[in-house]
């Protein structure tokens, strides 16, 4: 497993001059991150000048439509970009006193899974279908706790499965992924991610393809584990209902850029970017009359190979103006509230 992970890590080394101290309440600081991919159509920047902070012990939500750069941002933090096509082109990923965008593969190996862990989007494909659950959890312990004996590993594996609410864990470790439900597979992924008690947990749409009852159980489990361990969570989703339920602060992404960042209550009460307003207006509400059509954001997210000049939302914005051909800069629109729009106060969907 180590060879596989190291093979796709970004082999960039860090100098001593790159060490930076973050403020006490910030555990992760993404600064001007640019992640590029070489394609047949040329170089595309799936993440383009993205910046945000993640505070200790809190949950940061990253929301946006498919293709907005959410998962690529998380893979950049984990240094798991597909090679040789993907690379971190510029920017910083500051974790404690180091820039993990520039450290070498061996150093990143001590951080990945140990201090920063990740739950991947689809548990059926993330788990190996030809290995039993127990063996896959055992590999995590063997990788990070090389001196632990087989009996202790088995006991710890059963304990972790029980901790995430798996019934009859002694039996489950002897089963294959296809023998258990989607909700249980996701709980197993959470257990594997928490083996090393990470400081930061990245959850990439962990409730996708689960029914609403199981979704609620998974979200409640994550909140309970966060209260118990004090870990920081980065939660990636396209579901604003999940954002409202789980997150403290929100980053709204669109076409590889950050459109808006704000505390969750502020974002829902006072959205400023027209894209955020469009997303919120698309949510069905109990007070709406029956058989009333939902608002929609017309059009589609533009191809990264054919981005419009200036604001990337202009081809879908209902009140686009000439100045939108110039790329807007992030500006403060409230306390800890930022938006990248020339007219962030005036637009209404």
Coordinates of C-alpha atoms in Angstrom, one line a residue:
X1 CA 0.0 0.0 0.0
X2 CA 2.8 2.4 0.8
X3 CA 4.4 1.9 -2.6
X4 CA 1.1 2.7 -4.3
X5 CA 0.5 5.9 -2.3
X6 CA 4.0 7.1 -2.7
X7 CA 3.9 6.4 -6.4
X8 CA 1.1 8.9 -6.9
X9 CA 2.3 11.5 -4.4
X10 CA 3.7 14.8 -5.6
X11 CA 7.5 14.4 -5.3
X12 CA 8.3 18.0 -4.4
X13 CA 10.7 18.8 -1.6
X14 CA 10.4 21.5 1.0
X15 CA 13.1 23.8 2.2
X16 CA 13.4 25.0 5.8
X17 CA 12.4 28.5 4.8
X18 CA 8.9 27.2 3.9
X19 CA 7.9 26.5 7.5
X20 CA 5.2 28.8 8.7
X21 CA 3.3 29.0 11.9
X22 CA -0.5 29.2 11.7
X23 CA -2.7 31.1 14.1
X24 CA -3.8 29.0 17.1
X25 CA -7.3 28.3 15.9
X26 CA -6.4 27.4 12.3
X27 CA -5.2 23.9 11.6
X28 CA -5.1 24.0 7.8
X29 CA -4.7 27.0 5.5
X30 CA -5.1 26.7 1.7
X31 CA -3.4 29.7 0.0
X32 CA -3.8 30.4 -3.8
X33 CA -3.8 26.7 -4.6
X34 CA -3.7 25.8 -8.3
X35 CA -4.0 22.2 -9.4
X36 CA -3.6 21.4 -13.1
X37 CA -4.1 18.4 -15.3
X38 CA -2.4 17.7 -18.7
X39 CA -5.1 16.6 -21.2
X40 CA -5.3 16.1 -24.9
X41 CA -7.0 19.5 -25.1
X42 CA -4.2 21.1 -23.2
X43 CA -3.6 22.0 -19.6
X44 CA -6.7 22.6 -17.5
X45 CA -6.8 24.0 -14.0
X46 CA -9.4 22.1 -12.0
X47 CA -8.5 24.2 -8.9
X48 CA -7.6 27.7 -9.8
X49 CA -6.4 30.2 -7.1
X50 CA -8.4 28.6 -4.2
X51 CA -7.9 29.9 -0.7
X52 CA -9.6 29.1 2.6
X53 CA -8.9 28.3 6.2
X54 CA -10.0 25.3 8.3
X55 CA -10.4 26.0 12.0
X56 CA -9.5 23.4 14.7
X57 CA -12.4 21.3 16.0
X58 CA -14.9 22.7 13.5
X59 CA -16.5 21.3 10.3
X60 CA -15.9 23.1 7.1
X61 CA -18.3 22.4 4.2
X62 CA -17.3 22.6 0.6
X63 CA -20.3 22.8 -1.7
X64 CA -20.9 23.1 -5.4
X65 CA -22.2 21.3 -8.5
X66 CA -20.3 18.3 -10.0
X67 CA -17.1 19.5 -11.8
X68 CA -16.6 22.5 -9.5
X69 CA -13.3 21.3 -8.1
X70 CA -14.4 20.0 -4.7
X71 CA -12.9 16.5 -4.9
X72 CA -9.7 17.7 -6.7
X73 CA -9.2 20.2 -3.8
X74 CA -9.3 17.3 -1.3
X75 CA -7.0 15.1 -3.4
X76 CA -4.6 18.0 -3.6
X77 CA -4.5 18.2 0.2
X78 CA -3.9 14.5 0.5
X79 CA -1.4 14.6 -2.3
X80 CA -3.2 11.8 -4.1
X81 CA -3.5 13.4 -7.6
X82 CA -3.3 10.9 -10.5
X83 CA 0.1 10.8 -12.0
X84 CA 1.6 11.9 -14.3
X85 CA -1.4 14.0 -15.5
X86 CA -2.2 15.8 -12.3
X87 CA 0.0 18.2 -10.3
X88 CA 0.0 21.0 -7.8
X89 CA 1.1 23.9 -10.0
X90 CA 1.4 26.6 -7.3
X91 CA 0.1 27.7 -4.0
X92 CA 0.5 26.5 -0.4
X93 CA -1.3 23.9 1.8
X94 CA -0.2 24.9 5.3
X95 CA -0.6 22.3 8.0
X96 CA 0.8 23.3 11.4
X97 CA 4.4 24.4 10.6
X98 CA 4.8 22.9 7.1
X99 CA 3.7 23.3 3.6
X100 CA 2.5 19.8 2.6
X101 CA 2.3 20.9 -1.0
X102 CA 6.1 20.8 -1.1
X103 CA 7.2 18.1 1.3
X104 CA 8.7 14.9 -0.1
X105 CA 6.8 11.7 -0.5
X106 CA 8.3 10.0 2.6
X107 CA 7.3 12.9 4.9
X108 CA 3.8 13.0 3.3
X109 CA 3.5 9.3 4.0
X110 CA 3.8 10.0 7.8
X111 CA 1.0 12.5 7.5
X112 CA -1.5 10.8 5.1
X113 CA -3.8 8.5 7.0
X114 CA -2.0 9.3 10.3
X115 CA -2.7 13.0 10.8
X116 CA -4.9 13.8 7.8
X117 CA -7.3 11.0 6.8
X118 CA -10.0 10.8 4.1
X119 CA -13.3 9.0 3.5
X120 CA -13.6 8.4 -0.2
X121 CA -16.8 9.0 -2.2
X122 CA -17.9 5.5 -3.1
X123 CA -17.3 2.8 -0.4
X124 CA -17.9 -0.1 -2.8
X125 CA -15.1 1.0 -5.0
X126 CA -12.9 2.3 -2.2
X127 CA -12.9 -1.2 -0.5
X128 CA -11.1 -4.0 -2.2
X129 CA -13.9 -6.5 -3.3
X130 CA -11.6 -9.6 -3.1
X131 CA -10.3 -9.1 0.5
X132 CA -12.3 -9.5 3.7
X133 CA -13.1 -6.5 5.8
X134 CA -10.8 -7.6 8.6
X135 CA -7.8 -7.9 6.3
X136 CA -8.4 -4.4 4.9
X137 CA -8.6 -2.8 8.4
X138 CA -5.5 -4.9 9.4
X139 CA -3.5 -3.3 6.6
X140 CA -4.1 0.1 8.1
X141 CA -2.8 -1.0 11.5
X142 CA 0.2 -2.8 9.9
X143 CA 1.1 0.4 7.9
X144 CA 0.9 2.8 10.8
X145 CA 1.5 0.5 13.9
X146 CA 4.2 -1.9 12.6
X147 CA 5.0 -3.2 16.1
X148 CA 1.4 -4.2 16.9
X149 CA 0.8 -8.0 17.0
X150 CA -1.9 -9.9 15.1
X151 CA -4.0 -10.5 18.2
X152 CA -4.0 -6.9 19.2
X153 CA -4.8 -5.8 15.6
X154 CA -7.8 -8.1 15.6
X155 CA -9.1 -6.7 18.9
X156 CA -8.5 -3.1 17.8
X157 CA -10.3 -3.8 14.5
X158 CA -13.3 -5.2 16.2
X159 CA -13.3 -2.3 18.7
X160 CA -13.2 0.2 15.8
X161 CA -16.1 -1.5 14.0
X162 CA -18.1 -1.5 17.2
X163 CA -17.3 2.2 17.8
X164 CA -18.8 3.2 14.4
X165 CA -22.0 1.2 15.1
X166 CA -21.4 -2.1 13.1
X167 CA -23.5 -4.9 14.7
X168 CA -21.7 -8.1 15.4
X169 CA -18.3 -6.8 14.5
X170 CA -16.6 -10.2 15.2
X171 CA -18.6 -11.7 12.3
X172 CA -18.3 -8.7 10.0
X173 CA -14.5 -8.7 9.8
X174 CA -14.7 -12.1 8.2
X175 CA -17.0 -10.9 5.4
X176 CA -16.4 -9.4 2.0
X177 CA -17.7 -5.9 1.0
X178 CA -20.4 -7.2 -1.2
X179 CA -21.9 -9.1 1.7
X180 CA -22.9 -6.0 3.7
X181 CA -25.1 -3.0 3.0
X182 CA -23.9 0.4 1.6
X183 CA -24.5 2.1 5.0
X184 CA -22.3 -0.5 6.7
X185 CA -19.6 -0.2 4.1
X186 CA -19.5 3.6 4.7
X187 CA -19.2 3.0 8.4
X188 CA -16.3 0.7 7.7
X189 CA -14.6 3.4 5.7
X190 CA -15.1 5.8 8.6
X191 CA -13.6 3.2 11.0
X192 CA -10.5 2.8 8.7
X193 CA -10.1 6.6 8.4
X194 CA -10.2 7.0 12.2
X195 CA -7.7 4.2 13.1
X196 CA -4.9 6.7 13.6
X197 CA -7.0 9.3 15.4
X198 CA -6.3 11.9 12.7
X199 CA -6.4 15.6 13.4
X200 CA -8.2 16.3 10.1
X201 CA -10.8 14.1 8.4
X202 CA -11.8 14.8 4.8
X203 CA -15.2 13.3 3.9
X204 CA -15.8 13.4 0.2
X205 CA -19.6 13.0 -0.2
X206 CA -19.8 10.1 2.2
X207 CA -23.6 10.0 2.1
X208 CA -23.9 9.7 -1.7
X209 CA -26.1 6.8 -2.9
X210 CA -27.4 6.2 0.7
X211 CA -31.1 6.5 1.6
X212 CA -32.1 9.4 3.8
X213 CA -32.4 7.3 6.9
X214 CA -28.9 5.9 6.6
X215 CA -27.6 9.4 5.6
X216 CA -28.9 10.7 8.9
X217 CA -27.2 7.9 10.8
X218 CA -23.9 8.6 9.1
X219 CA -24.1 12.3 9.8
X220 CA -25.0 11.7 13.5
X221 CA -22.1 9.2 13.8
X222 CA -19.6 11.8 12.4
X223 CA -20.9 14.5 14.8
X224 CA -20.6 12.1 17.7
X225 CA -17.1 11.0 16.8
X226 CA -16.1 14.7 16.4
X227 CA -17.4 15.5 19.8
X228 CA -15.5 12.6 21.3
X229 CA -12.1 13.1 19.5
X230 CA -12.1 16.8 18.8
X231 CA -11.0 16.2 15.2
X232 CA -11.5 18.8 12.4
X233 CA -13.7 17.8 9.5
X234 CA -13.8 18.9 5.9
X235 CA -17.1 17.8 4.4
X236 CA -17.5 17.8 0.7
X237 CA -21.0 17.6 -0.7
X238 CA -23.5 19.0 -3.2
X239 CA -26.4 18.8 -0.7
X240 CA -27.1 22.1 1.1
X241 CA -29.3 20.3 3.6
X242 CA -26.3 18.4 4.8
X243 CA -24.3 21.6 5.0
X244 CA -26.9 23.2 7.2
X245 CA -27.0 20.2 9.5
X246 CA -23.3 19.5 9.9
X247 CA -21.1 22.5 9.1
X248 CA -19.8 25.5 10.9
X249 CA -18.4 27.3 7.9
X250 CA -19.0 26.9 4.2
X251 CA -16.9 27.3 1.0
X252 CA -19.0 27.6 -2.2
X253 CA -17.0 26.6 -5.3
X254 CA -17.8 27.1 -8.9
X255 CA -15.8 26.0 -12.0
X256 CA -12.6 25.6 -10.0
X257 CA -12.8 28.9 -8.1
X258 CA -14.1 29.9 -4.7
X259 CA -17.3 31.9 -5.2
X260 CA -18.2 32.6 -1.5
X261 CA -17.1 31.7 2.0
X262 CA -19.1 32.4 5.2
X263 CA -20.2 30.9 8.5
X264 CA -23.1 28.6 7.8
X265 CA -25.9 30.6 9.3
X266 CA -24.7 33.8 7.6
X267 CA -24.5 32.0 4.3
X268 CA -28.1 30.8 4.5
X269 CA -29.5 34.1 5.8
X270 CA -27.5 36.5 3.7
X271 CA -26.0 34.8 0.5
X272 CA -24.1 37.3 -1.6
X273 CA -22.9 35.6 -4.7
X274 CA -25.5 35.0 -7.4
X275 CA -24.4 31.3 -7.7
X276 CA -25.0 30.8 -3.9
X277 CA -28.4 32.5 -4.2
X278 CA -29.3 30.2 -7.2
X279 CA -28.4 27.1 -5.2
X280 CA -30.4 28.2 -2.2
X281 CA -33.4 29.2 -4.3
X282 CA -33.4 25.7 -5.8
X283 CA -34.2 24.0 -2.5
X284 CA -37.8 22.9 -2.0
X285 CA -39.5 24.7 1.0
X286 CA -42.4 23.5 3.1
X287 CA -44.1 26.9 2.8
X288 CA -44.2 26.7 -1.0
X289 CA -47.5 25.8 -2.6
X290 CA -48.0 22.4 -4.1
X291 CA -47.2 21.8 -7.7
X292 CA -45.0 25.0 -7.9
X293 CA -41.9 24.6 -10.1
X294 CA -38.6 25.0 -8.3
X295 CA -36.2 27.7 -9.4
X296 CA -33.3 26.4 -11.5
X297 CA -29.9 27.8 -12.5
X298 CA -30.1 27.6 -16.2
X299 CA -27.3 26.1 -18.3
X300 CA -24.4 24.0 -17.1
X301 CA -21.0 24.5 -15.5
X302 CA -18.6 25.5 -18.3
X303 CA -16.0 23.1 -19.5
X304 CA -12.6 23.8 -18.0
X305 CA -11.2 23.8 -21.5
X306 CA -13.6 26.5 -22.6
X307 CA -13.9 28.9 -19.7
X308 CA -15.5 32.3 -20.3
X309 CA -13.3 35.4 -20.0
X310 CA -13.7 37.0 -16.6
X311 CA -16.4 35.7 -14.2
X312 CA -17.0 32.0 -14.8
X313 CA -20.6 32.2 -13.8
X314 CA -21.5 34.9 -16.3
X315 CA -23.0 32.5 -18.9
X316 CA -25.6 31.4 -16.3
X317 CA -26.1 34.6 -14.3
X318 CA -29.5 36.3 -14.9
X319 CA -28.0 39.8 -14.6
X320 CA -24.7 39.6 -16.3
X321 CA -23.1 43.0 -17.3
X322 CA -20.1 44.1 -19.3
X323 CA -17.9 44.4 -16.3
X324 CA -18.4 40.6 -15.7
X325 CA -15.8 40.0 -18.5
X326 CA -13.3 41.0 -15.9
X327 CA -12.4 38.4 -13.3
X328 CA -13.9 39.7 -9.9
X329 CA -11.6 39.6 -6.8
X330 CA -12.6 38.3 -3.4
X331 CA -14.1 41.1 -1.2
X332 CA -15.4 41.3 2.3
X333 CA -19.3 41.5 2.4
X334 CA -19.7 41.0 6.1
X335 CA -17.9 39.6 9.2
X336 CA -15.9 36.6 8.0
X337 CA -18.0 36.7 4.9
X338 CA -16.3 37.0 1.4
X339 CA -17.7 36.8 -2.1
X340 CA -16.1 37.0 -5.6
X341 CA -18.6 39.1 -7.6
X342 CA -18.8 42.6 -8.9
X343 CA -22.4 42.9 -7.7
X344 CA -22.6 40.6 -4.7
X345 CA -25.1 42.9 -2.9
X346 CA -27.6 43.5 -5.6
X347 CA -28.4 40.3 -7.5
X348 CA -31.5 38.3 -6.7
X349 CA -32.7 35.0 -8.2

